[in-house]
């Protein structure tokens, strides 16, 4: 008896493809923010002030299996003294329904500009973090992460 | 009942930078999800987190719907004197929850 099995499209693969397409049809779509909307949000918050790349280190897992809870660690190179400290950290997303995810306000009493949290990601994207120093200068860093299960039911 | 979990060291040397962790049980309903009948589930989130060290605000955060459920934060503070750390969460309707932890600084 000859076994008939296509190496490319097995029964199992076909079933999987079917399940994926059905689940995609079932997910209602919400307009996700775009790169432009993120830049607008950055503009609304900081105006046309110069944002320099650097000093901001963003750590995200390279692959986020669950977009509903993704660990993020932000570290900013700052002495955190009375004269030189990080005042504010803002996390921006180009793909979530809302471009601003979280804001952290630090003081010289923080001692160390290092914050860890858990955020939601509505898809594979490059998260941008902007830090505002006490002297008003702005620094930014970004990190790309691949999201396998997206939060916020967006595609 | 809302569960709050804090991690604050019991003792520290004067000037030491200590790690603080605070977690609160909350759905953080984003307002972007749909229920079983296709209706949009209204937003219900915590919007503000504050950490006071002997009454002085040392760290705060604004939460948006992009913050995961049961929000957890890890941050740092400089231990200058013995006393208490108070952690306060406030939701979009003004309801708030708080808890505190003592620290001995030598």
XYZ file of C-alpha atoms in Angstrom:
261
model
C 0.000 0.000 0.000
C 1.427 3.319 -1.006
C 1.339 6.126 1.444
C 0.193 9.336 -0.177
C 1.528 12.376 1.548
C 2.585 15.614 -0.012
C 5.741 16.896 1.643
C 4.573 20.483 1.237
C 0.960 20.339 2.301
C 0.266 17.600 4.771
C -3.140 17.158 6.317
C -1.787 18.655 9.525
C -0.472 21.757 7.779
C -3.759 22.267 5.981
C -5.648 22.073 9.269
C -3.316 24.593 10.800
C -3.674 26.992 7.903
C -7.450 26.688 8.144
C -7.439 27.429 11.861
C -5.196 30.450 11.375
C -7.316 31.969 8.619
C -10.553 31.439 10.568
C -9.090 33.058 13.671
C -7.880 35.988 11.580
C -11.387 36.526 10.229
C -12.820 36.492 13.727
C -10.536 39.202 15.068
C -12.155 42.619 14.800
C -9.808 45.247 13.496
C -9.030 48.463 15.270
C -6.975 51.089 13.531
C -3.492 50.856 14.961
C -1.301 53.868 15.420
C 1.256 54.425 12.738
C 4.794 55.722 12.713
C 3.331 59.138 11.816
C 0.932 59.086 14.745
C 3.783 58.208 17.074
C 5.786 61.148 15.741
C 2.753 63.398 16.204
C 2.465 62.255 19.816
C 6.173 62.951 20.345
C 5.657 66.370 18.784
C 2.636 67.084 20.981
C 4.648 66.271 24.066
C 8.032 67.773 23.269
C 7.318 70.189 20.408
C 10.153 70.734 17.967
C 12.881 70.337 20.593
C 15.984 68.452 19.474
C 15.992 64.759 20.392
C 19.452 63.189 20.400
C 19.977 59.457 20.040
C 21.877 57.879 22.891
C 22.088 57.531 26.689
C 18.774 55.611 26.648
C 19.097 51.828 26.730
C 15.922 49.877 26.057
C 15.803 46.187 26.759
C 12.995 44.045 25.355
C 12.969 40.322 24.582
C 13.872 39.735 20.882
C 10.721 37.619 20.591
C 7.691 38.441 22.726
C 5.500 35.357 22.729
C 2.648 37.094 24.518
C 1.980 40.686 23.495
C -0.311 41.167 26.490
C 2.645 41.243 28.850
C 6.101 42.090 27.585
C 8.884 42.900 30.049
C 10.700 46.140 29.286
C 13.736 47.526 31.030
C 14.868 51.094 30.520
C 18.221 52.315 31.723
C 19.460 55.845 31.222
C 23.045 56.853 31.532
C 22.804 59.615 34.164
C 24.581 60.385 37.451
C 21.167 61.153 39.052
C 22.474 64.019 41.198
C 20.677 67.236 42.171
C 22.272 69.010 39.183
C 22.019 66.277 36.604
C 19.154 63.826 36.624
C 16.487 62.235 34.449
C 13.170 64.018 34.948
C 10.897 62.000 32.733
C 10.899 58.812 30.648
C 8.196 58.242 28.012
C 7.583 54.966 26.150
C 6.203 55.334 22.592
C 4.779 52.722 20.239
C 4.292 53.019 16.471
C 1.800 50.162 16.355
C -0.407 50.072 19.447
C -3.854 51.745 19.322
C -2.415 54.552 21.458
C 1.123 55.798 20.804
C 1.979 56.625 24.440
C 2.345 53.518 26.622
C 3.691 54.821 29.906
C 5.478 57.749 31.501
C 7.861 57.603 34.446
C 8.823 60.631 36.529
C 12.103 60.414 38.382
C 13.841 62.617 40.938
C 17.433 62.928 42.218
C 16.177 60.697 45.066
C 15.797 57.911 42.506
C 19.548 57.370 42.618
C 19.540 55.310 39.455
C 17.614 55.906 36.229
C 16.478 52.347 35.756
C 12.839 51.287 35.391
C 11.379 47.879 34.600
C 7.746 47.256 33.781
C 5.412 45.146 31.668
C 3.731 46.587 28.605
C 1.239 45.486 25.944
C 2.329 45.270 22.330
C -0.121 45.129 19.449
C 2.356 43.594 17.033
C 5.964 43.440 15.953
C 7.417 46.910 16.277
C 10.253 49.113 17.365
C 9.530 50.696 20.753
C 10.934 54.198 21.176
C 11.833 55.613 24.574
C 12.546 59.310 25.139
C 14.163 60.643 28.290
C 13.937 64.256 29.376
C 16.774 65.491 31.580
C 16.435 68.195 34.224
C 18.252 70.648 31.924
C 15.575 70.079 29.267
C 17.667 68.029 26.844
C 15.983 65.038 25.212
C 17.597 61.672 24.507
C 16.144 58.637 22.841
C 16.662 54.931 22.356
C 14.728 52.219 20.560
C 14.414 48.470 20.512
C 12.714 46.159 18.048
C 10.752 43.157 19.212
C 8.914 40.417 17.351
C 5.458 39.774 18.771
C 3.913 36.366 18.058
C 0.622 36.913 19.903
C -0.489 40.522 19.616
C -2.398 42.351 22.314
C -5.221 44.825 21.633
C -6.746 42.609 18.890
C -5.089 44.576 16.121
C -3.439 42.887 13.173
C -9.923 42.355 47.364
C -7.028 43.905 45.583
C -3.688 42.258 46.150
C -0.629 44.481 46.454
C 2.866 43.091 46.593
C 5.846 45.197 47.630
C 9.522 44.492 47.779
C 11.511 46.954 49.873
C 14.743 45.981 51.649
C 14.380 45.957 55.452
C 17.784 47.512 56.025
C 20.170 49.640 53.997
C 23.352 51.642 54.440
C 23.000 55.412 54.335
C 23.250 56.583 50.726
C 22.787 53.109 49.313
C 20.709 52.827 46.144
C 18.001 50.298 46.820
C 15.741 48.376 44.473
C 11.978 48.748 44.964
C 9.281 46.617 43.398
C 5.561 47.212 43.524
C 2.763 45.216 41.958
C -0.996 45.639 42.141
C -3.686 43.251 40.974
C -5.730 45.067 38.322
C -7.248 44.118 34.961
C -6.054 47.336 33.279
C -8.959 46.958 30.825
C -7.649 48.769 27.777
C -10.944 49.756 26.162
C -9.743 48.115 22.944
C -11.160 44.662 23.568
C -14.464 43.140 22.548
C -16.733 40.939 24.638
C -18.417 37.708 23.539
C -21.302 39.612 21.888
C -18.980 41.882 19.963
C -19.519 44.822 22.290
C -16.541 46.951 23.240
C -15.442 46.461 26.837
C -15.140 49.933 28.406
C -11.773 51.172 29.559
C -10.977 50.714 33.251
C -7.370 51.418 34.120
C -5.106 52.678 36.855
C -3.743 55.993 35.626
C -1.310 57.037 38.342
C 1.314 55.395 40.502
C 3.255 57.284 43.173
C 6.008 56.322 45.579
C 6.587 58.499 48.662
C 9.655 58.185 50.875
C 8.828 59.701 54.282
C 6.200 61.825 52.567
C 8.395 63.029 49.690
C 7.489 61.944 46.180
C 10.531 60.095 44.813
C 9.036 58.310 41.795
C 5.757 58.386 39.916
C 4.311 56.968 36.751
C 1.392 57.624 34.410
C -0.184 54.418 33.152
C -1.937 54.280 29.792
C -3.854 51.334 28.262
C -0.518 50.042 26.925
C 0.487 48.970 30.436
C -0.056 45.249 31.049
C -2.615 43.869 33.519
C -1.438 43.535 37.120
C 1.083 46.333 36.594
C 4.471 45.718 38.146
C 7.247 48.277 38.437
C 10.846 47.970 39.458
C 12.741 51.175 40.172
C 15.347 52.576 42.525
C 15.685 55.042 45.376
C 18.526 56.436 47.463
C 18.192 55.375 51.098
C 18.973 58.475 53.192
C 17.045 57.918 56.395
C 14.980 55.344 58.223
C 11.285 55.541 57.624
C 8.644 54.308 55.272
C 7.988 53.940 51.593
C 4.381 54.481 50.664
C 3.031 53.270 47.323
C -0.219 54.713 45.961
C -2.176 53.676 42.871
C -5.113 55.759 41.587
C -7.554 54.646 38.904
C -9.350 56.689 36.238
C -12.357 57.209 38.554
C -10.250 58.499 41.439
C -10.346 55.338 43.518
C -7.002 54.635 45.113
C -5.134 51.850 46.854
C -1.995 52.112 48.932
C 0.453 50.113 50.984
C 3.705 50.911 52.741
C 6.906 49.263 53.914
C 9.454 50.225 56.565
C 13.187 50.575 56.058
C 15.967 50.828 58.660
C 18.896 52.943 57.436
C 22.154 52.809 59.352
